[in-house]
Structures are given as structure tokens and as C-alpha cells.
């Protein structure tokens, strides 16, 4: 068994303190000692190191009747780094830029463009008000290979090329990561939505496209080629699941038929994965709310012995954008905090 070196112990303590400051906001040295169990000298040393590294700064004092070093508040330097999340659709794109604490700095939207890389770069610059960004996470439709970041069969987005991430990275001088948009929505659902605190769940995305995402043992699962969760290809009544619930394809679709077809897709997920929870996301999932989720849960329960909750998404706002920003923050913090 390896014994932790002093340098390793310091790194572990520093990261623990930074994570606590991100979770709770500004804290005093005594509060950090209480949360970490570390000694007074150890906390004093790590605060000195983190301030010297430009990661932590003093922010006034805690309480009006307390003065001195123990009353001083310390917080993460929010402007130390910035990240961007991008939700790319066939009809345009939306960008959110956040600081290192996760606070939103700005947003921007653009319509479709043949110069997609240039459009994304311009939107990020607008949302960041000219600030440099460290990491950009692109959320896009399609089966995205987890190792090559190429899309199998294309995705119908105007101006899309396999070199898009590299082109955006070069334009912004930033790290750029490409991820399937439903996977990003699942990350947001896991961290801030209906699946918070769950190790296993599946997200069924019911929007202008139909897809899914899988989280098992607390980890997003992409599959060997990125196709995990692509339930839109499932056969439902002689057509694909994607088309079976699309009003443009089935204009006379009743609420009962929609519920039945969503239940069929949900049952297929449960039969293979037994996730214990299925979240209905996207426009239809959110609009259907508890009523649709409860009806689907009852239909599934009549067919499956596996006890499964079905709940609507509870992520506020754009789940894809939120998942993209969360992913970009994780990557940036791992780099900067190390």
C-alpha cells in the first residue's frame, strides 16, 4: 500500500477546500476546519497556498461583531476561468457562458448558418462579453462516437462538419468537447433534476427528435460507438418510435395513443436496463408533467415485474445547456484545481 506523500496530501486537502467553497459559498477558516476536520495550521496553510495560486480570495468578514483572521470569509475567485455551453439545433443555437463558480455571465442565440463554426465562436464571444473561455462543450443531435467525436450518418444541422470542434477551438483558443445533446440533458437531470441522488436512471427525450440517455452506477453510459439510449429507432406499431409520436407524422395522434406509445418505449428501456427510474424529458415530457408520467408508470407496471418510477423532468430552463455548462465546469476545475 502506498503512503500519501506530503505533496499528495496537500493536493487532496486543497481540492476538498475548493469543492466546499463551491458548494457552500464563502466560508471562514473555522468553518472550513469544521467541514474538513483539518487542523488550524493545515487550513491556514492551504488558504495561503490557494490565495497565492489565484484560486481563493478574501471576501470581507463574517458577522459585524467579529474581527480578525478567523472572521474573514474566503471564496473561490469566480473570474479565474470561464466556460461555455452550446446547444446546437437544426434551427439555430444557444450559448451560455459561466464563471468558475457556475454563475451565468451571459447568453446569446443565433439562427442557422452555413458557417457554423464562425457562428458559434461569435455567439460565445458575445455571451462572454469578450472574456476568454477555457472550455466549450457543444451539445448536438446525432450518434457521436465517444473517442473520435464523429457523427454516424450526420445530424442534419446546417454547416456541420466533423472538423467543427477543432475549428471552434482554434477560433476561441479553447478546449472544445462534443457531446450528444440528450446525454448532456441527463447530466443536468442527474445533478439538478428528477434523478438527483439516484445512481441508476434512464432519460427518455421527447422533443422534435426522440432519444434517450443512460446513467448506471452514477456514470453516463455512451456505448462502444456512442449509440447507447438511441431509442428513437425502436419499432412502434410498424414505424420508428421517433415517427410514432411526431405530430407532423401522426397529426391525429390522441393523448391516449401518445401515452401508450411512450409507455412502449419506456417498457423497452426497463426490460433491458431495469434502471428503477425513467425521466420523461424534452418538450413533450415536461408538458405532459405528472399526469403523463403517472399514466405511463401504470401502463409499464402492468407489463413489467421490475418496479420503476416514471417522473417528468424537473430541470428548470434548457437542460441541454445546463448539462453542457456543468460538463465544461467539471473539466475546467479538474485542470485548474490540479
PDB file of N, CA, C and O in Angstrom, residues 88-153:
ATOM      1  N   UNK A  88     -26.806  23.079 -29.835  1.00  0.00           N
ATOM      2  CA  UNK A  88     -26.891  23.207 -31.292  1.00  0.00           C
ATOM      3  C   UNK A  88     -28.103  22.439 -31.799  1.00  0.00           C
ATOM      4  O   UNK A  88     -28.220  21.233 -31.580  1.00  0.00           O
ATOM      5  N   UNK A  89     -28.997  23.143 -32.464  1.00  0.00           N
ATOM      6  CA  UNK A  89     -30.183  22.524 -33.057  1.00  0.00           C
ATOM      7  C   UNK A  89     -30.142  22.742 -34.567  1.00  0.00           C
ATOM      8  O   UNK A  89     -29.351  23.537 -35.074  1.00  0.00           O
ATOM      9  N   UNK A  90     -31.023  22.059 -35.264  1.00  0.00           N
ATOM     10  CA  UNK A  90     -31.130  22.261 -36.708  1.00  0.00           C
ATOM     11  C   UNK A  90     -31.669  23.649 -37.026  1.00  0.00           C
ATOM     12  O   UNK A  90     -31.474  24.161 -38.123  1.00  0.00           O
ATOM     13  N   UNK A  91     -32.341  24.276 -36.064  1.00  0.00           N
ATOM     14  CA  UNK A  91     -32.955  25.583 -36.276  1.00  0.00           C
ATOM     15  C   UNK A  91     -32.111  26.738 -35.731  1.00  0.00           C
ATOM     16  O   UNK A  91     -32.526  27.896 -35.811  1.00  0.00           O
ATOM     17  N   UNK A  92     -30.951  26.446 -35.170  1.00  0.00           N
ATOM     18  CA  UNK A  92     -30.113  27.504 -34.610  1.00  0.00           C
ATOM     19  C   UNK A  92     -29.367  27.005 -33.392  1.00  0.00           C
ATOM     20  O   UNK A  92     -29.255  25.798 -33.146  1.00  0.00           O
ATOM     21  N   UNK A  93     -28.837  27.919 -32.606  1.00  0.00           N
ATOM     22  CA  UNK A  93     -28.059  27.531 -31.437  1.00  0.00           C
ATOM     23  C   UNK A  93     -28.207  28.565 -30.327  1.00  0.00           C
ATOM     24  O   UNK A  93     -28.550  29.714 -30.562  1.00  0.00           O
ATOM     25  N   UNK A  94     -27.944  28.099 -29.097  1.00  0.00           N
ATOM     26  CA  UNK A  94     -27.975  28.951 -27.916  1.00  0.00           C
ATOM     27  C   UNK A  94     -26.706  28.718 -27.116  1.00  0.00           C
ATOM     28  O   UNK A  94     -26.243  27.579 -27.003  1.00  0.00           O
ATOM     29  N   UNK A  95     -26.156  29.793 -26.558  1.00  0.00           N
ATOM     30  CA  UNK A  95     -24.909  29.724 -25.803  1.00  0.00           C
ATOM     31  C   UNK A  95     -25.129  30.294 -24.403  1.00  0.00           C
ATOM     32  O   UNK A  95     -25.815  31.308 -24.242  1.00  0.00           O
ATOM     33  N   UNK A  96     -24.545  29.641 -23.403  1.00  0.00           N
ATOM     34  CA  UNK A  96     -24.466  30.197 -22.055  1.00  0.00           C
ATOM     35  C   UNK A  96     -23.012  30.180 -21.615  1.00  0.00           C
ATOM     36  O   UNK A  96     -22.328  29.161 -21.778  1.00  0.00           O
ATOM     37  N   UNK A  97     -22.534  31.286 -21.075  1.00  0.00           N
ATOM     38  CA  UNK A  97     -21.182  31.380 -20.537  1.00  0.00           C
ATOM     39  C   UNK A  97     -21.284  31.566 -19.023  1.00  0.00           C
ATOM     40  O   UNK A  97     -22.106  32.350 -18.536  1.00  0.00           O
ATOM     41  N   UNK A  98     -20.463  30.826 -18.284  1.00  0.00           N
ATOM     42  CA  UNK A  98     -20.478  30.892 -16.822  1.00  0.00           C
ATOM     43  C   UNK A  98     -19.068  31.085 -16.290  1.00  0.00           C
ATOM     44  O   UNK A  98     -18.081  30.728 -16.956  1.00  0.00           O
ATOM     45  N   UNK A  99     -18.970  31.648 -15.074  1.00  0.00           N
ATOM     46  CA  UNK A  99     -17.663  31.769 -14.436  1.00  0.00           C
ATOM     47  C   UNK A  99     -17.338  30.487 -13.684  1.00  0.00           C
ATOM     48  O   UNK A  99     -18.104  29.513 -13.731  1.00  0.00           O
ATOM     49  N   UNK A 100     -16.215  30.476 -12.971  1.00  0.00           N
ATOM     50  CA  UNK A 100     -15.733  29.245 -12.342  1.00  0.00           C
ATOM     51  C   UNK A 100     -16.668  28.741 -11.244  1.00  0.00           C
ATOM     52  O   UNK A 100     -16.669  27.553 -10.922  1.00  0.00           O
ATOM     53  N   UNK A 101     -17.486  29.614 -10.672  1.00  0.00           N
ATOM     54  CA  UNK A 101     -18.430  29.196  -9.644  1.00  0.00           C
ATOM     55  C   UNK A 101     -19.725  28.648 -10.240  1.00  0.00           C
ATOM     56  O   UNK A 101     -20.569  28.134  -9.509  1.00  0.00           O
ATOM     57  N   UNK A 102     -19.895  28.787 -11.561  1.00  0.00           N
ATOM     58  CA  UNK A 102     -21.119  28.339 -12.213  1.00  0.00           C
ATOM     59  C   UNK A 102     -22.131  29.443 -12.432  1.00  0.00           C
ATOM     60  O   UNK A 102     -23.197  29.193 -13.012  1.00  0.00           O
ATOM     61  N   UNK A 103     -21.838  30.660 -11.989  1.00  0.00           N
ATOM     62  CA  UNK A 103     -22.762  31.780 -12.196  1.00  0.00           C
ATOM     63  C   UNK A 103     -22.773  32.181 -13.665  1.00  0.00           C
ATOM     64  O   UNK A 103     -21.712  32.288 -14.289  1.00  0.00           O
ATOM     65  N   UNK A 104     -23.962  32.408 -14.208  1.00  0.00           N
ATOM     66  CA  UNK A 104     -24.092  32.776 -15.614  1.00  0.00           C
ATOM     67  C   UNK A 104     -23.573  34.193 -15.850  1.00  0.00           C
ATOM     68  O   UNK A 104     -23.944  35.131 -15.154  1.00  0.00           O
ATOM     69  N   UNK A 105     -22.715  34.327 -16.858  1.00  0.00           N
ATOM     70  CA  UNK A 105     -22.164  35.617 -17.250  1.00  0.00           C
ATOM     71  C   UNK A 105     -23.000  36.245 -18.362  1.00  0.00           C
ATOM     72  O   UNK A 105     -23.253  37.445 -18.380  1.00  0.00           O
ATOM     73  N   UNK A 106     -23.443  35.403 -19.313  1.00  0.00           N
ATOM     74  CA  UNK A 106     -24.243  35.918 -20.414  1.00  0.00           C
ATOM     75  C   UNK A 106     -24.727  34.810 -21.312  1.00  0.00           C
ATOM     76  O   UNK A 106     -24.289  33.661 -21.213  1.00  0.00           O
ATOM     77  N   UNK A 107     -25.666  35.144 -22.188  1.00  0.00           N
ATOM     78  CA  UNK A 107     -26.219  34.185 -23.142  1.00  0.00           C
ATOM     79  C   UNK A 107     -26.277  34.837 -24.518  1.00  0.00           C
ATOM     80  O   UNK A 107     -26.236  36.060 -24.650  1.00  0.00           O
ATOM     81  N   UNK A 108     -26.398  34.012 -25.541  1.00  0.00           N
ATOM     82  CA  UNK A 108     -26.537  34.503 -26.912  1.00  0.00           C
ATOM     83  C   UNK A 108     -27.238  33.441 -27.746  1.00  0.00           C
ATOM     84  O   UNK A 108     -27.139  32.238 -27.450  1.00  0.00           O
ATOM     85  N   UNK A 109     -27.958  33.859 -28.761  1.00  0.00           N
ATOM     86  CA  UNK A 109     -28.627  32.939 -29.678  1.00  0.00           C
ATOM     87  C   UNK A 109     -28.286  33.313 -31.112  1.00  0.00           C
ATOM     88  O   UNK A 109     -27.993  34.475 -31.411  1.00  0.00           O
ATOM     89  N   UNK A 110     -28.323  32.316 -31.986  1.00  0.00           N
ATOM     90  CA  UNK A 110     -28.084  32.518 -33.404  1.00  0.00           C
ATOM     91  C   UNK A 110     -29.001  31.593 -34.200  1.00  0.00           C
ATOM     92  O   UNK A 110     -29.342  30.491 -33.757  1.00  0.00           O
ATOM     93  N   UNK A 111     -29.356  32.019 -35.408  1.00  0.00           N
ATOM     94  CA  UNK A 111     -30.103  31.177 -36.317  1.00  0.00           C
ATOM     95  C   UNK A 111     -29.169  30.265 -37.083  1.00  0.00           C
ATOM     96  O   UNK A 111     -27.946  30.305 -36.897  1.00  0.00           O
ATOM     97  N   UNK A 112     -29.716  29.409 -37.947  1.00  0.00           N
ATOM     98  CA  UNK A 112     -28.873  28.500 -38.728  1.00  0.00           C
ATOM     99  C   UNK A 112     -27.939  29.274 -39.648  1.00  0.00           C
ATOM    100  O   UNK A 112     -28.277  30.363 -40.125  1.00  0.00           O
ATOM    101  N   UNK A 113     -26.757  28.710 -39.889  1.00  0.00           N
ATOM    102  CA  UNK A 113     -25.760  29.383 -40.722  1.00  0.00           C
ATOM    103  C   UNK A 113     -24.863  28.347 -41.383  1.00  0.00           C
ATOM    104  O   UNK A 113     -24.510  27.349 -40.757  1.00  0.00           O
ATOM    105  N   UNK A 114     -24.480  28.562 -42.656  1.00  0.00           N
ATOM    106  CA  UNK A 114     -23.542  27.630 -43.292  1.00  0.00           C
ATOM    107  C   UNK A 114     -22.154  27.688 -42.661  1.00  0.00           C
ATOM    108  O   UNK A 114     -21.399  26.721 -42.723  1.00  0.00           O
ATOM    109  N   UNK A 115     -21.815  28.832 -42.038  1.00  0.00           N
ATOM    110  CA  UNK A 115     -20.545  28.949 -41.313  1.00  0.00           C
ATOM    111  C   UNK A 115     -20.810  28.689 -39.837  1.00  0.00           C
ATOM    112  O   UNK A 115     -20.809  29.605 -39.003  1.00  0.00           O
ATOM    113  N   UNK A 116     -21.029  27.417 -39.508  1.00  0.00           N
ATOM    114  CA  UNK A 116     -21.443  27.072 -38.155  1.00  0.00           C
ATOM    115  C   UNK A 116     -20.342  27.366 -37.134  1.00  0.00           C
ATOM    116  O   UNK A 116     -20.621  27.902 -36.052  1.00  0.00           O
ATOM    117  N   UNK A 117     -19.099  27.036 -37.455  1.00  0.00           N
ATOM    118  CA  UNK A 117     -18.001  27.270 -36.518  1.00  0.00           C
ATOM    119  C   UNK A 117     -17.862  28.763 -36.213  1.00  0.00           C
ATOM    120  O   UNK A 117     -17.710  29.162 -35.050  1.00  0.00           O
ATOM    121  N   UNK A 118     -17.908  29.594 -37.246  1.00  0.00           N
ATOM    122  CA  UNK A 118     -17.802  31.028 -37.043  1.00  0.00           C
ATOM    123  C   UNK A 118     -18.963  31.578 -36.245  1.00  0.00           C
ATOM    124  O   UNK A 118     -18.795  32.487 -35.417  1.00  0.00           O
ATOM    125  N   UNK A 119     -20.150  31.038 -36.490  1.00  0.00           N
ATOM    126  CA  UNK A 119     -21.335  31.487 -35.769  1.00  0.00           C
ATOM    127  C   UNK A 119     -21.237  31.136 -34.293  1.00  0.00           C
ATOM    128  O   UNK A 119     -21.583  31.947 -33.419  1.00  0.00           O
ATOM    129  N   UNK A 120     -20.778  29.923 -33.992  1.00  0.00           N
ATOM    130  CA  UNK A 120     -20.615  29.522 -32.594  1.00  0.00           C
ATOM    131  C   UNK A 120     -19.595  30.409 -31.905  1.00  0.00           C
ATOM    132  O   UNK A 120     -19.822  30.899 -30.784  1.00  0.00           O
ATOM    133  N   UNK A 121     -18.457  30.636 -32.548  1.00  0.00           N
ATOM    134  CA  UNK A 121     -17.406  31.458 -31.946  1.00  0.00           C
ATOM    135  C   UNK A 121     -17.907  32.870 -31.670  1.00  0.00           C
ATOM    136  O   UNK A 121     -17.644  33.441 -30.594  1.00  0.00           O
ATOM    137  N   UNK A 122     -18.653  33.439 -32.611  1.00  0.00           N
ATOM    138  CA  UNK A 122     -19.182  34.790 -32.424  1.00  0.00           C
ATOM    139  C   UNK A 122     -20.190  34.834 -31.274  1.00  0.00           C
ATOM    140  O   UNK A 122     -20.206  35.788 -30.478  1.00  0.00           O
ATOM    141  N   UNK A 123     -21.023  33.810 -31.161  1.00  0.00           N
ATOM    142  CA  UNK A 123     -22.019  33.770 -30.096  1.00  0.00           C
ATOM    143  C   UNK A 123     -21.358  33.617 -28.729  1.00  0.00           C
ATOM    144  O   UNK A 123     -21.789  34.226 -27.743  1.00  0.00           O
ATOM    145  N   UNK A 124     -20.299  32.805 -28.655  1.00  0.00           N
ATOM    146  CA  UNK A 124     -19.574  32.650 -27.390  1.00  0.00           C
ATOM    147  C   UNK A 124     -18.926  33.970 -26.987  1.00  0.00           C
ATOM    148  O   UNK A 124     -18.975  34.375 -25.815  1.00  0.00           O
ATOM    149  N   UNK A 125     -18.322  34.675 -27.942  1.00  0.00           N
ATOM    150  CA  UNK A 125     -17.692  35.968 -27.626  1.00  0.00           C
ATOM    151  C   UNK A 125     -18.736  36.964 -27.129  1.00  0.00           C
ATOM    152  O   UNK A 125     -18.487  37.742 -26.197  1.00  0.00           O
ATOM    153  N   UNK A 126     -19.928  36.947 -27.745  1.00  0.00           N
ATOM    154  CA  UNK A 126     -20.983  37.851 -27.296  1.00  0.00           C
ATOM    155  C   UNK A 126     -21.417  37.515 -25.877  1.00  0.00           C
ATOM    156  O   UNK A 126     -21.546  38.404 -25.019  1.00  0.00           O
ATOM    157  N   UNK A 127     -21.651  36.235 -25.618  1.00  0.00           N
ATOM    158  CA  UNK A 127     -22.130  35.819 -24.295  1.00  0.00           C
ATOM    159  C   UNK A 127     -21.087  36.057 -23.204  1.00  0.00           C
ATOM    160  O   UNK A 127     -21.445  36.314 -22.051  1.00  0.00           O
ATOM    161  N   UNK A 128     -19.817  35.980 -23.565  1.00  0.00           N
ATOM    162  CA  UNK A 128     -18.740  36.172 -22.578  1.00  0.00           C
ATOM    163  C   UNK A 128     -18.314  37.626 -22.463  1.00  0.00           C
ATOM    164  O   UNK A 128     -17.436  37.937 -21.645  1.00  0.00           O
ATOM    165  N   UNK A 129     -18.907  38.494 -23.282  1.00  0.00           N
ATOM    166  CA  UNK A 129     -18.506  39.913 -23.324  1.00  0.00           C
ATOM    167  C   UNK A 129     -17.010  40.057 -23.571  1.00  0.00           C
ATOM    168  O   UNK A 129     -16.348  40.918 -22.977  1.00  0.00           O
ATOM    169  N   UNK A 130     -16.490  39.196 -24.432  1.00  0.00           N
ATOM    170  CA  UNK A 130     -15.091  39.285 -24.808  1.00  0.00           C
ATOM    171  C   UNK A 130     -14.131  38.571 -23.891  1.00  0.00           C
ATOM    172  O   UNK A 130     -12.921  38.531 -24.179  1.00  0.00           O
ATOM    173  N   UNK A 131     -14.603  37.978 -22.785  1.00  0.00           N
ATOM    174  CA  UNK A 131     -13.716  37.237 -21.887  1.00  0.00           C
ATOM    175  C   UNK A 131     -13.245  35.954 -22.558  1.00  0.00           C
ATOM    176  O   UNK A 131     -14.003  35.315 -23.291  1.00  0.00           O
ATOM    177  N   UNK A 132     -12.023  35.553 -22.271  1.00  0.00           N
ATOM    178  CA  UNK A 132     -11.527  34.271 -22.781  1.00  0.00           C
ATOM    179  C   UNK A 132     -12.262  33.131 -22.076  1.00  0.00           C
ATOM    180  O   UNK A 132     -12.599  33.231 -20.890  1.00  0.00           O
ATOM    181  N   UNK A 133     -12.537  32.067 -22.800  1.00  0.00           N
ATOM    182  CA  UNK A 133     -13.152  30.883 -22.207  1.00  0.00           C
ATOM    183  C   UNK A 133     -12.147  29.741 -22.236  1.00  0.00           C
ATOM    184  O   UNK A 133     -11.379  29.587 -23.185  1.00  0.00           O
ATOM    185  N   UNK A 134     -12.159  28.946 -21.185  1.00  0.00           N
ATOM    186  CA  UNK A 134     -11.218  27.830 -21.082  1.00  0.00           C
ATOM    187  C   UNK A 134     -11.728  26.578 -21.784  1.00  0.00           C
ATOM    188  O   UNK A 134     -10.964  25.870 -22.439  1.00  0.00           O
ATOM    189  N   UNK A 135     -13.024  26.295 -21.608  1.00  0.00           N
ATOM    190  CA  UNK A 135     -13.605  25.076 -22.153  1.00  0.00           C
ATOM    191  C   UNK A 135     -14.970  25.382 -22.746  1.00  0.00           C
ATOM    192  O   UNK A 135     -15.757  26.122 -22.158  1.00  0.00           O
ATOM    193  N   UNK A 136     -15.229  24.800 -23.908  1.00  0.00           N
ATOM    194  CA  UNK A 136     -16.529  24.915 -24.567  1.00  0.00           C
ATOM    195  C   UNK A 136     -17.064  23.504 -24.781  1.00  0.00           C
ATOM    196  O   UNK A 136     -16.366  22.652 -25.338  1.00  0.00           O
ATOM    197  N   UNK A 137     -18.286  23.247 -24.338  1.00  0.00           N
ATOM    198  CA  UNK A 137     -18.932  21.950 -24.565  1.00  0.00           C
ATOM    199  C   UNK A 137     -20.095  22.153 -25.527  1.00  0.00           C
ATOM    200  O   UNK A 137     -20.999  22.951 -25.265  1.00  0.00           O
ATOM    201  N   UNK A 138     -20.028  21.441 -26.657  1.00  0.00           N
ATOM    202  CA  UNK A 138     -21.056  21.513 -27.686  1.00  0.00           C
ATOM    203  C   UNK A 138     -22.028  20.342 -27.507  1.00  0.00           C
ATOM    204  O   UNK A 138     -21.614  19.180 -27.505  1.00  0.00           O
ATOM    205  N   UNK A 139     -23.305  20.642 -27.406  1.00  0.00           N
ATOM    206  CA  UNK A 139     -24.323  19.603 -27.379  1.00  0.00           C
ATOM    207  C   UNK A 139     -25.044  19.578 -28.715  1.00  0.00           C
ATOM    208  O   UNK A 139     -25.581  20.596 -29.151  1.00  0.00           O
ATOM    209  N   UNK A 140     -25.039  18.418 -29.377  1.00  0.00           N
ATOM    210  CA  UNK A 140     -25.610  18.338 -30.720  1.00  0.00           C
ATOM    211  C   UNK A 140     -26.362  17.024 -30.891  1.00  0.00           C
ATOM    212  O   UNK A 140     -26.058  16.032 -30.229  1.00  0.00           O
ATOM    213  N   UNK A 141     -27.354  16.996 -31.792  1.00  0.00           N
ATOM    214  CA  UNK A 141     -28.049  15.739 -32.074  1.00  0.00           C
ATOM    215  C   UNK A 141     -27.153  14.783 -32.857  1.00  0.00           C
ATOM    216  O   UNK A 141     -26.213  15.204 -33.533  1.00  0.00           O
ATOM    217  N   UNK A 142     -27.464  13.496 -32.754  1.00  0.00           N
ATOM    218  CA  UNK A 142     -26.724  12.501 -33.522  1.00  0.00           C
ATOM    219  C   UNK A 142     -25.972  11.514 -32.636  1.00  0.00           C
ATOM    220  O   UNK A 142     -25.776  11.746 -31.450  1.00  0.00           O
ATOM    221  N   UNK A 143     -25.576  10.405 -33.241  1.00  0.00           N
ATOM    222  CA  UNK A 143     -24.778   9.384 -32.554  1.00  0.00           C
ATOM    223  C   UNK A 143     -23.315   9.806 -32.648  1.00  0.00           C
ATOM    224  O   UNK A 143     -22.698   9.719 -33.709  1.00  0.00           O
ATOM    225  N   UNK A 144     -22.771  10.258 -31.551  1.00  0.00           N
ATOM    226  CA  UNK A 144     -21.415  10.800 -31.520  1.00  0.00           C
ATOM    227  C   UNK A 144     -20.467   9.772 -30.932  1.00  0.00           C
ATOM    228  O   UNK A 144     -20.643   9.322 -29.794  1.00  0.00           O
ATOM    229  N   UNK A 145     -19.473   9.372 -31.714  1.00  0.00           N
ATOM    230  CA  UNK A 145     -18.520   8.375 -31.246  1.00  0.00           C
ATOM    231  C   UNK A 145     -17.738   8.935 -30.069  1.00  0.00           C
ATOM    232  O   UNK A 145     -17.195  10.051 -30.150  1.00  0.00           O
ATOM    233  N   UNK A 146     -17.661   8.203 -28.943  1.00  0.00           N
ATOM    234  CA  UNK A 146     -17.026   8.759 -27.742  1.00  0.00           C
ATOM    235  C   UNK A 146     -15.524   8.982 -27.858  1.00  0.00           C
ATOM    236  O   UNK A 146     -14.950   9.708 -27.052  1.00  0.00           O
ATOM    237  N   UNK A 147     -14.873   8.373 -28.863  1.00  0.00           N
ATOM    238  CA  UNK A 147     -13.419   8.508 -28.988  1.00  0.00           C
ATOM    239  C   UNK A 147     -13.003   9.397 -30.156  1.00  0.00           C
ATOM    240  O   UNK A 147     -11.981  10.076 -30.081  1.00  0.00           O
ATOM    241  N   UNK A 148     -13.804   9.426 -31.210  1.00  0.00           N
ATOM    242  CA  UNK A 148     -13.416  10.200 -32.387  1.00  0.00           C
ATOM    243  C   UNK A 148     -14.212  11.495 -32.545  1.00  0.00           C
ATOM    244  O   UNK A 148     -13.836  12.347 -33.349  1.00  0.00           O
ATOM    245  N   UNK A 149     -15.311  11.644 -31.796  1.00  0.00           N
ATOM    246  CA  UNK A 149     -16.193  12.820 -31.882  1.00  0.00           C
ATOM    247  C   UNK A 149     -16.760  13.012 -33.282  1.00  0.00           C
ATOM    248  O   UNK A 149     -17.075  14.144 -33.676  1.00  0.00           O
ATOM    249  N   UNK A 150     -16.886  11.935 -34.043  1.00  0.00           N
ATOM    250  CA  UNK A 150     -17.536  11.989 -35.344  1.00  0.00           C
ATOM    251  C   UNK A 150     -18.980  11.508 -35.202  1.00  0.00           C
ATOM    252  O   UNK A 150     -19.297  10.717 -34.320  1.00  0.00           O
ATOM    253  N   UNK A 151     -19.849  12.010 -36.070  1.00  0.00           N
ATOM    254  CA  UNK A 151     -21.264  11.666 -36.007  1.00  0.00           C
ATOM    255  C   UNK A 151     -21.601  10.657 -37.093  1.00  0.00           C
ATOM    256  O   UNK A 151     -21.356  10.899 -38.276  1.00  0.00           O
ATOM    257  N   UNK A 152     -22.154   9.548 -36.699  1.00  0.00           N
ATOM    258  CA  UNK A 152     -22.532   8.500 -37.644  1.00  0.00           C
ATOM    259  C   UNK A 152     -23.774   8.926 -38.415  1.00  0.00           C
ATOM    260  O   UNK A 152     -24.819   9.207 -37.819  1.00  0.00           O
ATOM    261  N   UNK A 153     -23.643   9.014 -39.745  1.00  0.00           N
ATOM    262  CA  UNK A 153     -24.799   9.309 -40.580  1.00  0.00           C
ATOM    263  C   UNK A 153     -25.219  10.765 -40.602  1.00  0.00           C
ATOM    264  O   UNK A 153     -26.259  11.101 -41.173  1.00  0.00           O
TER     265      UNK A 153
END
